Amino acid sequence: MLAGNRKCITARAPEKVGEGARAVPLAGHVGFDSMPDQLVNKSVNHGFCFNILCVGETGLGKSTLMDTLFNTKFEGEPTQHNQPGVQLKSNTYELQESNVRLKLTVVNTVGFGDQINKEDSYKSIVEFIDTQFEAYLQEELKIKRTLHSYHDTRIHACLYFIAPTGHSLKSLDLVTMKKLDSKVNIIPIIAKSDAISKSELTKFKIKITSELVSNGVQIYQFPTDDETVAEINSTMNGHLPFAVVGSTEEVKIGNKMVKARQYPWGTVQVENENHCDFVKLREMLIRVNMEDLREQTHTRHYELYRRCKLEEMGFKDTDPDCKPFSLQETYEAKRNEFMGDLQKKEEEMRQMFVQRVKEKEAELKEAEKELHEKFDRLKKLHQDEKKKLEDKKKSLDDELNGFKQKKTAAELLQSQAQQAGGSTTLKRDKERKK
Amino acid sequence: MPCTQSQGQRNLEGYVGFANLPNQVYRKSVKRGFEFTLMVVGESGLGKSTLINSLFLTDLYSKDYPGPSLRIKKTVQVEQSKVLVKEGGVQLTLTIVDTPGFGDAVDNSNCWQPVINYIDSKCEDFLNAESRVNRRLMPDNRVHCCLYFIAPSGHGLKPLDIEFMKRLHDKVNVIPLIAKADTLTPEECQLFKKQIMKEIQEHKIQIYEFPDIEDDEDSKLIRKIKERMPLAVVGSNVVIEVNGKKVRGRQYPWGVAEVENGEHCDFTVLRNMLIRTHMQDLKDVTNNVHYENYRSRKLAAVTCNGGVDTSKTKNQMTRSPLAQMEEERREHVMKMKKMETEMEQVFEMKVKEKKQKLKDSEAELERRHEQMKKNLEAQYKELEEKKRHHEEEKSNWEAQQRILEQQKLDASKTMEKNKKKGKIF
């Protein structure tokens, strides 16, 4: 195996990074331990981007929560309940904290849960997510592409707002989450949780979790494979779904101004971990796992979409003999098939025309033949008529001739008779006497 | 359709925490580990293996794994050695690609071809891996950097040097180095460097340019370093004691040429640039520029059939090959439709013509028939007329004859009468 390292051009790509390499000790400080820093510097220079999708019924405090999370006032008007369908409105903001620039896109579902018939509610959401995947896929497939500067609009995290009923998930929630769990990282949160008491909350959380499990809904799990954050992540996983309260108003508690909601019976402090899980959400979503959310979106959800799309288009990785295709072969094969298909269509059309021409020609020939026959018949008739006429003519001529002869003979006789004056009479008498 | 609006800058009133994002990136990258492929090209005996060992402070090529130079090569080979090195918690999979036999033959035409083939094949592997339907972790075996060793002649670049760099500068990051720089005095070295850079510019060779970093301090440093290009290096596996310090160097009767002494050679500069500051950039340039060039060339060959660079081809480049086929399909459908309508028109026209001809000949025949009929009728009429005339004449004549007969009869009767009356003479 070690000797094999020196082979010319490895035939098989190693499965893991670092496989097939032998470990060697270093006799001093080389300096490549700065690689992570180099990488980080480049990413900081390039800037980051993060896209959050907020799904939940109107009035659950989605916009307020976003404002609270990012310590800024984002969008404009709160929406009414009379939307005819579910629309997705997306806004992009450029934020900066110390030297880190973040392009944050917040997508809100407008009108979710407001319709009488909510069967199609999830469709516009799924469509939106797919559209972003498709845009990325198209860019990735281009011949001349600029992935490095591409503005990634794929949704990295989906905050699903659950109404604080205290009982269980609504069927709309289950249906929607089931449709989304293979497309996006879902983080379910209980909205406006200051309406639930602590004991009710515990029961509510358990009920929700068990309903999600029994319906096979895969929500996002904070990763526990990295030792640095494994512990905190696994603890937090147990607190899901987070019960949050959002507020941009500040109330004076002690001698500090804190974000809170003031009631006659007390003040709910947003950042007090005894009051709600806001801090946990912020910690998990932003401070600890933002990068992992982006990575999961790219390596899991996007890959799944891409795989399905390519398979749909007829791409395979291996041919029937299980030999791997190279990209070029695949494209060439597709192209040949495509060209062949077009040519076939062209041929078919030509053939069809040739056929029609033949048929029409035969038709016309038939007509021509009929016409000729007709005229042959007429001609024959005409011949017959002519013959008849000829006959008649002949008979008339015969008659004329006969008459002429008769006339001539008679006239001759008369002239003879007149010549012989009375002798004619005598002759006649004589002849009579005879 | 959802509307995306860019709302611009927003100021934060309080700490949010995404400034922690770089740390998250750091963490993940350390966990993943790093890869780097370095290629060394140059004639035998220029100290390539020694330099690699010096750069990475390890015996990549040792007694157990002898370097390629110790083996006699008849043709140019491309060999790779993969090692795993760890430092400060950071894991690096280093692949060194060697080209023994390069430039060593008498006829060196095309000795760069195996090198080009190697680089292209790695790009091809990556392209195929990237294009699979089922993609998994893609190891990056592409060549990230090519150190080209120039013999320290002191004069200028050899034709082989120029030819090689010209052919490879658009496929890989080329960093030219003056090898065995301890054979040149500082002045000779300066002149040599100037000459080389002049020739590089003349031939429009694009060597790897160390990009400026944002930091002002560092950028001054970088500019100074750029003036030192190409870097003149010395390598050594031997540790010598100089003034109580243990250094890597080459021992001569007249002194020790220290590898890591900035006044003796540019080795430190090279090491810092290559490993400590610009390793990531070399990978990025390979990925974003060289690989993308390879890929678009490859895919263009498939779609555009290696067509000429026209505006049509340029349009095709902005699409994926599949979208391109879709577009072609649409065009073809339109073309077919047009052809169909044209054929249809011609067909109709011909049918009309034929039908018209038929009609005309029918009309003609009709007309002739009519004519003949009329002719006959006229003849008939004539005949009737003649007959009638004849009948009339005949009856007239017959009538006349009858009268004559009668007259005769009367005359003979009168004679008879007269006879009887005795008028006999």
JSON list of N, CA and C in Angstrom, two decimals, chain B residues 255-320:
[
{"chain": "B", "resi": 255, "resn": "GLY", "atom": "N", "xyz": [32.41, 29.11, 3.78]},
{"chain": "B", "resi": 255, "resn": "GLY", "atom": "CA", "xyz": [31.32, 29.54, 4.65]},
{"chain": "B", "resi": 255, "resn": "GLY", "atom": "C", "xyz": [30.10, 28.66, 4.50]},
{"chain": "B", "resi": 256, "resn": "VAL", "atom": "N", "xyz": [29.02, 29.08, 5.15]},
{"chain": "B", "resi": 256, "resn": "VAL", "atom": "CA", "xyz": [27.78, 28.30, 5.10]},
{"chain": "B", "resi": 256, "resn": "VAL", "atom": "C", "xyz": [26.69, 29.15, 4.45]},
{"chain": "B", "resi": 257, "resn": "ALA", "atom": "N", "xyz": [26.10, 28.59, 3.46]},
{"chain": "B", "resi": 257, "resn": "ALA", "atom": "CA", "xyz": [24.95, 29.26, 2.85]},
{"chain": "B", "resi": 257, "resn": "ALA", "atom": "C", "xyz": [23.72, 28.81, 3.61]},
{"chain": "B", "resi": 258, "resn": "GLU", "atom": "N", "xyz": [23.12, 29.74, 4.35]},
{"chain": "B", "resi": 258, "resn": "GLU", "atom": "CA", "xyz": [21.98, 29.37, 5.17]},
{"chain": "B", "resi": 258, "resn": "GLU", "atom": "C", "xyz": [20.70, 29.43, 4.37]},
{"chain": "B", "resi": 259, "resn": "VAL", "atom": "N", "xyz": [19.91, 28.36, 4.50]},
{"chain": "B", "resi": 259, "resn": "VAL", "atom": "CA", "xyz": [18.65, 28.28, 3.75]},
{"chain": "B", "resi": 259, "resn": "VAL", "atom": "C", "xyz": [17.67, 29.34, 4.21]},
{"chain": "B", "resi": 260, "resn": "GLU", "atom": "N", "xyz": [17.58, 29.49, 5.53]},
{"chain": "B", "resi": 260, "resn": "GLU", "atom": "CA", "xyz": [16.54, 30.39, 6.02]},
{"chain": "B", "resi": 260, "resn": "GLU", "atom": "C", "xyz": [17.02, 31.82, 6.26]},
{"chain": "B", "resi": 261, "resn": "ASN", "atom": "N", "xyz": [18.16, 32.15, 5.71]},
{"chain": "B", "resi": 261, "resn": "ASN", "atom": "CA", "xyz": [18.66, 33.51, 5.85]},
{"chain": "B", "resi": 261, "resn": "ASN", "atom": "C", "xyz": [18.20, 34.34, 4.65]},
{"chain": "B", "resi": 262, "resn": "GLY", "atom": "N", "xyz": [17.45, 35.39, 4.97]},
{"chain": "B", "resi": 262, "resn": "GLY", "atom": "CA", "xyz": [16.89, 36.20, 3.90]},
{"chain": "B", "resi": 262, "resn": "GLY", "atom": "C", "xyz": [17.93, 36.88, 3.05]},
{"chain": "B", "resi": 263, "resn": "GLU", "atom": "N", "xyz": [19.13, 37.05, 3.58]},
{"chain": "B", "resi": 263, "resn": "GLU", "atom": "CA", "xyz": [20.17, 37.70, 2.78]},
{"chain": "B", "resi": 263, "resn": "GLU", "atom": "C", "xyz": [20.89, 36.72, 1.89]},
{"chain": "B", "resi": 264, "resn": "HIS", "atom": "N", "xyz": [20.71, 35.43, 2.22]},
{"chain": "B", "resi": 264, "resn": "HIS", "atom": "CA", "xyz": [21.40, 34.44, 1.41]},
{"chain": "B", "resi": 264, "resn": "HIS", "atom": "C", "xyz": [20.54, 33.98, 0.24]},
{"chain": "B", "resi": 265, "resn": "CYS", "atom": "N", "xyz": [19.24, 33.85, 0.50]},
{"chain": "B", "resi": 265, "resn": "CYS", "atom": "CA", "xyz": [18.35, 33.44, -0.59]},
{"chain": "B", "resi": 265, "resn": "CYS", "atom": "C", "xyz": [16.91, 33.75, -0.20]},
{"chain": "B", "resi": 266, "resn": "ASP", "atom": "N", "xyz": [15.99, 33.48, -1.13]},
{"chain": "B", "resi": 266, "resn": "ASP", "atom": "CA", "xyz": [14.59, 33.83, -0.91]},
{"chain": "B", "resi": 266, "resn": "ASP", "atom": "C", "xyz": [13.77, 32.67, -0.38]},
{"chain": "B", "resi": 267, "resn": "PHE", "atom": "N", "xyz": [14.42, 31.69, 0.18]},
{"chain": "B", "resi": 267, "resn": "PHE", "atom": "CA", "xyz": [13.68, 30.51, 0.62]},
{"chain": "B", "resi": 267, "resn": "PHE", "atom": "C", "xyz": [12.56, 30.84, 1.60]},
{"chain": "B", "resi": 268, "resn": "THR", "atom": "N", "xyz": [12.89, 31.67, 2.59]},
{"chain": "B", "resi": 268, "resn": "THR", "atom": "CA", "xyz": [11.89, 32.02, 3.61]},
{"chain": "B", "resi": 268, "resn": "THR", "atom": "C", "xyz": [10.69, 32.70, 2.97]},
{"chain": "B", "resi": 269, "resn": "VAL", "atom": "N", "xyz": [11.01, 33.56, 2.01]},
{"chain": "B", "resi": 269, "resn": "VAL", "atom": "CA", "xyz": [9.92, 34.24, 1.31]},
{"chain": "B", "resi": 269, "resn": "VAL", "atom": "C", "xyz": [9.00, 33.23, 0.66]},
{"chain": "B", "resi": 270, "resn": "LEU", "atom": "N", "xyz": [9.67, 32.26, -0.04]},
{"chain": "B", "resi": 270, "resn": "LEU", "atom": "CA", "xyz": [8.87, 31.25, -0.73]},
{"chain": "B", "resi": 270, "resn": "LEU", "atom": "C", "xyz": [8.01, 30.48, 0.26]},
{"chain": "B", "resi": 271, "resn": "ARG", "atom": "N", "xyz": [8.65, 30.06, 1.34]},
{"chain": "B", "resi": 271, "resn": "ARG", "atom": "CA", "xyz": [7.90, 29.25, 2.30]},
{"chain": "B", "resi": 271, "resn": "ARG", "atom": "C", "xyz": [6.74, 30.02, 2.88]},
{"chain": "B", "resi": 272, "resn": "ASN", "atom": "N", "xyz": [6.98, 31.26, 3.25]},
{"chain": "B", "resi": 272, "resn": "ASN", "atom": "CA", "xyz": [5.90, 32.05, 3.83]},
{"chain": "B", "resi": 272, "resn": "ASN", "atom": "C", "xyz": [4.77, 32.26, 2.86]},
{"chain": "B", "resi": 273, "resn": "MET", "atom": "N", "xyz": [5.15, 32.60, 1.65]},
{"chain": "B", "resi": 273, "resn": "MET", "atom": "CA", "xyz": [4.12, 32.85, 0.64]},
{"chain": "B", "resi": 273, "resn": "MET", "atom": "C", "xyz": [3.35, 31.59, 0.34]},
{"chain": "B", "resi": 274, "resn": "LEU", "atom": "N", "xyz": [4.12, 30.53, 0.06]},
{"chain": "B", "resi": 274, "resn": "LEU", "atom": "CA", "xyz": [3.48, 29.31, -0.42]},
{"chain": "B", "resi": 274, "resn": "LEU", "atom": "C", "xyz": [2.62, 28.66, 0.65]},
{"chain": "B", "resi": 275, "resn": "ILE", "atom": "N", "xyz": [3.12, 28.63, 1.86]},
{"chain": "B", "resi": 275, "resn": "ILE", "atom": "CA", "xyz": [2.46, 27.85, 2.89]},
{"chain": "B", "resi": 275, "resn": "ILE", "atom": "C", "xyz": [1.71, 28.71, 3.89]},
{"chain": "B", "resi": 276, "resn": "ARG", "atom": "N", "xyz": [2.35, 29.76, 4.34]},
{"chain": "B", "resi": 276, "resn": "ARG", "atom": "CA", "xyz": [1.76, 30.47, 5.48]},
{"chain": "B", "resi": 276, "resn": "ARG", "atom": "C", "xyz": [0.74, 31.52, 5.12]},
{"chain": "B", "resi": 277, "resn": "THR", "atom": "N", "xyz": [0.82, 32.07, 3.91]},
{"chain": "B", "resi": 277, "resn": "THR", "atom": "CA", "xyz": [-0.14, 33.13, 3.60]},
{"chain": "B", "resi": 277, "resn": "THR", "atom": "C", "xyz": [-0.99, 32.89, 2.37]},
{"chain": "B", "resi": 278, "resn": "HIS", "atom": "N", "xyz": [-0.45, 32.17, 1.40]},
{"chain": "B", "resi": 278, "resn": "HIS", "atom": "CA", "xyz": [-1.19, 32.10, 0.15]},
{"chain": "B", "resi": 278, "resn": "HIS", "atom": "C", "xyz": [-1.61, 30.72, -0.30]},
{"chain": "B", "resi": 279, "resn": "MET", "atom": "N", "xyz": [-1.49, 29.76, 0.59]},
{"chain": "B", "resi": 279, "resn": "MET", "atom": "CA", "xyz": [-1.88, 28.41, 0.21]},
{"chain": "B", "resi": 279, "resn": "MET", "atom": "C", "xyz": [-3.35, 28.36, -0.20]},
{"chain": "B", "resi": 280, "resn": "GLN", "atom": "N", "xyz": [-4.19, 29.01, 0.61]},
{"chain": "B", "resi": 280, "resn": "GLN", "atom": "CA", "xyz": [-5.61, 29.00, 0.31]},
{"chain": "B", "resi": 280, "resn": "GLN", "atom": "C", "xyz": [-5.90, 29.73, -0.99]},
{"chain": "B", "resi": 281, "resn": "ASP", "atom": "N", "xyz": [-5.18, 30.81, -1.23]},
{"chain": "B", "resi": 281, "resn": "ASP", "atom": "CA", "xyz": [-5.42, 31.56, -2.45]},
{"chain": "B", "resi": 281, "resn": "ASP", "atom": "C", "xyz": [-5.03, 30.74, -3.68]},
{"chain": "B", "resi": 282, "resn": "LEU", "atom": "N", "xyz": [-3.94, 29.99, -3.55]},
{"chain": "B", "resi": 282, "resn": "LEU", "atom": "CA", "xyz": [-3.54, 29.14, -4.67]},
{"chain": "B", "resi": 282, "resn": "LEU", "atom": "C", "xyz": [-4.65, 28.15, -5.00]},
{"chain": "B", "resi": 283, "resn": "LYS", "atom": "N", "xyz": [-5.26, 27.60, -3.94]},
{"chain": "B", "resi": 283, "resn": "LYS", "atom": "CA", "xyz": [-6.36, 26.66, -4.18]},
{"chain": "B", "resi": 283, "resn": "LYS", "atom": "C", "xyz": [-7.55, 27.36, -4.80]},
{"chain": "B", "resi": 284, "resn": "ASP", "atom": "N", "xyz": [-7.85, 28.58, -4.33]},
{"chain": "B", "resi": 284, "resn": "ASP", "atom": "CA", "xyz": [-9.00, 29.31, -4.86]},
{"chain": "B", "resi": 284, "resn": "ASP", "atom": "C", "xyz": [-8.80, 29.66, -6.32]},
{"chain": "B", "resi": 285, "resn": "VAL", "atom": "N", "xyz": [-7.60, 30.12, -6.66]},
{"chain": "B", "resi": 285, "resn": "VAL", "atom": "CA", "xyz": [-7.35, 30.48, -8.06]},
{"chain": "B", "resi": 285, "resn": "VAL", "atom": "C", "xyz": [-7.45, 29.24, -8.94]},
{"chain": "B", "resi": 286, "resn": "THR", "atom": "N", "xyz": [-6.92, 28.11, -8.44]},
{"chain": "B", "resi": 286, "resn": "THR", "atom": "CA", "xyz": [-7.04, 26.87, -9.20]},
{"chain": "B", "resi": 286, "resn": "THR", "atom": "C", "xyz": [-8.51, 26.53, -9.42]},
{"chain": "B", "resi": 287, "resn": "ASN", "atom": "N", "xyz": [-9.32, 26.67, -8.38]},
{"chain": "B", "resi": 287, "resn": "ASN", "atom": "CA", "xyz": [-10.72, 26.29, -8.48]},
{"chain": "B", "resi": 287, "resn": "ASN", "atom": "C", "xyz": [-11.52, 27.28, -9.32]},
{"chain": "B", "resi": 288, "resn": "ASN", "atom": "N", "xyz": [-11.31, 28.56, -9.08]},
{"chain": "B", "resi": 288, "resn": "ASN", "atom": "CA", "xyz": [-12.17, 29.55, -9.73]},
{"chain": "B", "resi": 288, "resn": "ASN", "atom": "C", "xyz": [-11.72, 29.94, -11.12]},
{"chain": "B", "resi": 289, "resn": "VAL", "atom": "N", "xyz": [-10.44, 29.78, -11.40]},
{"chain": "B", "resi": 289, "resn": "VAL", "atom": "CA", "xyz": [-9.94, 30.23, -12.70]},
{"chain": "B", "resi": 289, "resn": "VAL", "atom": "C", "xyz": [-9.52, 29.06, -13.58]},
{"chain": "B", "resi": 290, "resn": "HIS", "atom": "N", "xyz": [-8.49, 28.34, -13.17]},
{"chain": "B", "resi": 290, "resn": "HIS", "atom": "CA", "xyz": [-7.95, 27.28, -14.03]},
{"chain": "B", "resi": 290, "resn": "HIS", "atom": "C", "xyz": [-8.94, 26.16, -14.26]},
{"chain": "B", "resi": 291, "resn": "TYR", "atom": "N", "xyz": [-9.58, 25.70, -13.19]},
{"chain": "B", "resi": 291, "resn": "TYR", "atom": "CA", "xyz": [-10.54, 24.61, -13.34]},
{"chain": "B", "resi": 291, "resn": "TYR", "atom": "C", "xyz": [-11.75, 25.05, -14.16]},
{"chain": "B", "resi": 292, "resn": "GLU", "atom": "N", "xyz": [-12.24, 26.26, -13.89]},
{"chain": "B", "resi": 292, "resn": "GLU", "atom": "CA", "xyz": [-13.40, 26.75, -14.62]},
{"chain": "B", "resi": 292, "resn": "GLU", "atom": "C", "xyz": [-13.09, 26.87, -16.11]},
{"chain": "B", "resi": 293, "resn": "ASN", "atom": "N", "xyz": [-11.87, 27.31, -16.42]},
{"chain": "B", "resi": 293, "resn": "ASN", "atom": "CA", "xyz": [-11.47, 27.38, -17.83]},
{"chain": "B", "resi": 293, "resn": "ASN", "atom": "C", "xyz": [-11.51, 26.00, -18.47]},
{"chain": "B", "resi": 294, "resn": "TYR", "atom": "N", "xyz": [-10.93, 25.04, -17.74]},
{"chain": "B", "resi": 294, "resn": "TYR", "atom": "CA", "xyz": [-10.93, 23.67, -18.24]},
{"chain": "B", "resi": 294, "resn": "TYR", "atom": "C", "xyz": [-12.36, 23.19, -18.48]},
{"chain": "B", "resi": 295, "resn": "ARG", "atom": "N", "xyz": [-13.19, 23.43, -17.47]},
{"chain": "B", "resi": 295, "resn": "ARG", "atom": "CA", "xyz": [-14.56, 22.94, -17.55]},
{"chain": "B", "resi": 295, "resn": "ARG", "atom": "C", "xyz": [-15.34, 23.57, -18.69]},
{"chain": "B", "resi": 296, "resn": "SER", "atom": "N", "xyz": [-15.26, 24.86, -18.82]},
{"chain": "B", "resi": 296, "resn": "SER", "atom": "CA", "xyz": [-16.03, 25.49, -19.89]},
{"chain": "B", "resi": 296, "resn": "SER", "atom": "C", "xyz": [-15.51, 25.08, -21.27]},
{"chain": "B", "resi": 297, "resn": "ARG", "atom": "N", "xyz": [-14.20, 24.85, -21.36]},
{"chain": "B", "resi": 297, "resn": "ARG", "atom": "CA", "xyz": [-13.68, 24.38, -22.63]},
{"chain": "B", "resi": 297, "resn": "ARG", "atom": "C", "xyz": [-14.23, 22.99, -22.94]},
{"chain": "B", "resi": 298, "resn": "LYS", "atom": "N", "xyz": [-14.24, 22.14, -21.94]},
{"chain": "B", "resi": 298, "resn": "LYS", "atom": "CA", "xyz": [-14.71, 20.77, -22.11]},
{"chain": "B", "resi": 298, "resn": "LYS", "atom": "C", "xyz": [-16.18, 20.74, -22.49]},
{"chain": "B", "resi": 299, "resn": "LEU", "atom": "N", "xyz": [-16.99, 21.50, -21.76]},
{"chain": "B", "resi": 299, "resn": "LEU", "atom": "CA", "xyz": [-18.42, 21.48, -22.02]},
{"chain": "B", "resi": 299, "resn": "LEU", "atom": "C", "xyz": [-18.78, 22.17, -23.31]},
{"chain": "B", "resi": 300, "resn": "ALA", "atom": "N", "xyz": [-18.04, 23.21, -23.64]},
{"chain": "B", "resi": 300, "resn": "ALA", "atom": "CA", "xyz": [-18.32, 23.90, -24.90]},
{"chain": "B", "resi": 300, "resn": "ALA", "atom": "C", "xyz": [-18.08, 22.95, -26.06]},
{"chain": "B", "resi": 301, "resn": "ALA", "atom": "N", "xyz": [-17.04, 22.11, -25.93]},
{"chain": "B", "resi": 301, "resn": "ALA", "atom": "CA", "xyz": [-16.76, 21.15, -26.99]},
{"chain": "B", "resi": 301, "resn": "ALA", "atom": "C", "xyz": [-17.94, 20.22, -27.19]},
{"chain": "B", "resi": 302, "resn": "VAL", "atom": "N", "xyz": [-18.61, 19.88, -26.11]},
{"chain": "B", "resi": 302, "resn": "VAL", "atom": "CA", "xyz": [-19.73, 18.95, -26.22]},
{"chain": "B", "resi": 302, "resn": "VAL", "atom": "C", "xyz": [-20.95, 19.62, -26.82]},
{"chain": "B", "resi": 303, "resn": "THR", "atom": "N", "xyz": [-21.25, 20.83, -26.36]},
{"chain": "B", "resi": 303, "resn": "THR", "atom": "CA", "xyz": [-22.48, 21.47, -26.82]},
{"chain": "B", "resi": 303, "resn": "THR", "atom": "C", "xyz": [-22.32, 22.18, -28.14]},
{"chain": "B", "resi": 304, "resn": "CYS", "atom": "N", "xyz": [-21.30, 23.03, -28.20]},
{"chain": "B", "resi": 304, "resn": "CYS", "atom": "CA", "xyz": [-21.20, 23.85, -29.39]},
{"chain": "B", "resi": 304, "resn": "CYS", "atom": "C", "xyz": [-20.44, 23.14, -30.50]},
{"chain": "B", "resi": 305, "resn": "ASN", "atom": "N", "xyz": [-20.13, 21.87, -30.25]},
{"chain": "B", "resi": 305, "resn": "ASN", "atom": "CA", "xyz": [-19.37, 21.11, -31.23]},
{"chain": "B", "resi": 305, "resn": "ASN", "atom": "C", "xyz": [-18.09, 21.84, -31.61]},
{"chain": "B", "resi": 306, "resn": "GLY", "atom": "N", "xyz": [-17.48, 22.40, -30.58]},
{"chain": "B", "resi": 306, "resn": "GLY", "atom": "CA", "xyz": [-16.22, 23.10, -30.79]},
{"chain": "B", "resi": 306, "resn": "GLY", "atom": "C", "xyz": [-16.34, 24.21, -31.81]},
{"chain": "B", "resi": 307, "resn": "GLY", "atom": "N", "xyz": [-17.47, 24.88, -31.76]},
{"chain": "B", "resi": 307, "resn": "GLY", "atom": "CA", "xyz": [-17.73, 25.90, -32.79]},
{"chain": "B", "resi": 307, "resn": "GLY", "atom": "C", "xyz": [-16.87, 27.12, -32.66]},
{"chain": "B", "resi": 308, "resn": "VAL", "atom": "N", "xyz": [-16.91, 27.94, -33.66]},
{"chain": "B", "resi": 308, "resn": "VAL", "atom": "CA", "xyz": [-16.14, 29.18, -33.67]},
{"chain": "B", "resi": 308, "resn": "VAL", "atom": "C", "xyz": [-16.75, 30.14, -32.66]},
{"chain": "B", "resi": 309, "resn": "ASP", "atom": "N", "xyz": [-15.96, 31.02, -32.16]},
{"chain": "B", "resi": 309, "resn": "ASP", "atom": "CA", "xyz": [-16.44, 31.92, -31.12]},
{"chain": "B", "resi": 309, "resn": "ASP", "atom": "C", "xyz": [-17.29, 33.03, -31.74]},
{"chain": "B", "resi": 310, "resn": "THR", "atom": "N", "xyz": [-18.53, 32.69, -32.02]},
{"chain": "B", "resi": 310, "resn": "THR", "atom": "CA", "xyz": [-19.44, 33.71, -32.57]},
{"chain": "B", "resi": 310, "resn": "THR", "atom": "C", "xyz": [-20.36, 34.19, -31.46]},
{"chain": "B", "resi": 311, "resn": "SER", "atom": "N", "xyz": [-21.21, 35.10, -31.80]},
{"chain": "B", "resi": 311, "resn": "SER", "atom": "CA", "xyz": [-22.13, 35.59, -30.77]},
{"chain": "B", "resi": 311, "resn": "SER", "atom": "C", "xyz": [-23.08, 34.48, -30.36]},
{"chain": "B", "resi": 312, "resn": "LYS", "atom": "N", "xyz": [-23.39, 33.57, -31.29]},
{"chain": "B", "resi": 312, "resn": "LYS", "atom": "CA", "xyz": [-24.28, 32.47, -30.96]},
{"chain": "B", "resi": 312, "resn": "LYS", "atom": "C", "xyz": [-23.62, 31.59, -29.89]},
{"chain": "B", "resi": 313, "resn": "THR", "atom": "N", "xyz": [-22.32, 31.30, -30.10]},
{"chain": "B", "resi": 313, "resn": "THR", "atom": "CA", "xyz": [-21.61, 30.47, -29.15]},
{"chain": "B", "resi": 313, "resn": "THR", "atom": "C", "xyz": [-21.56, 31.16, -27.79]},
{"chain": "B", "resi": 314, "resn": "LYS", "atom": "N", "xyz": [-21.37, 32.48, -27.83]},
{"chain": "B", "resi": 314, "resn": "LYS", "atom": "CA", "xyz": [-21.28, 33.21, -26.56]},
{"chain": "B", "resi": 314, "resn": "LYS", "atom": "C", "xyz": [-22.58, 33.07, -25.79]},
{"chain": "B", "resi": 315, "resn": "ASN", "atom": "N", "xyz": [-23.67, 33.13, -26.51]},
{"chain": "B", "resi": 315, "resn": "ASN", "atom": "CA", "xyz": [-24.98, 32.96, -25.88]},
{"chain": "B", "resi": 315, "resn": "ASN", "atom": "C", "xyz": [-25.10, 31.59, -25.24]},
{"chain": "B", "resi": 316, "resn": "GLN", "atom": "N", "xyz": [-24.57, 30.59, -25.99]},
{"chain": "B", "resi": 316, "resn": "GLN", "atom": "CA", "xyz": [-24.68, 29.23, -25.50]},
{"chain": "B", "resi": 316, "resn": "GLN", "atom": "C", "xyz": [-23.89, 29.04, -24.22]},
{"chain": "B", "resi": 317, "resn": "MET", "atom": "N", "xyz": [-22.83, 29.81, -24.07]},
{"chain": "B", "resi": 317, "resn": "MET", "atom": "CA", "xyz": [-21.97, 29.62, -22.90]},
{"chain": "B", "resi": 317, "resn": "MET", "atom": "C", "xyz": [-22.67, 30.01, -21.62]},
{"chain": "B", "resi": 318, "resn": "THR", "atom": "N", "xyz": [-23.66, 30.89, -21.72]},
{"chain": "B", "resi": 318, "resn": "THR", "atom": "CA", "xyz": [-24.29, 31.30, -20.47]},
{"chain": "B", "resi": 318, "resn": "THR", "atom": "C", "xyz": [-25.33, 30.31, -20.03]},
{"chain": "B", "resi": 319, "resn": "ARG", "atom": "N", "xyz": [-25.51, 29.27, -20.83]},
{"chain": "B", "resi": 319, "resn": "ARG", "atom": "CA", "xyz": [-26.49, 28.28, -20.42]},
{"chain": "B", "resi": 319, "resn": "ARG", "atom": "C", "xyz": [-25.81, 26.99, -20.07]},
{"chain": "B", "resi": 320, "resn": "SER", "atom": "N", "xyz": [-26.53, 26.15, -19.36]},
{"chain": "B", "resi": 320, "resn": "SER", "atom": "CA", "xyz": [-26.02, 24.81, -19.13]},
{"chain": "B", "resi": 320, "resn": "SER", "atom": "C", "xyz": [-26.24, 24.02, -20.41]}
]
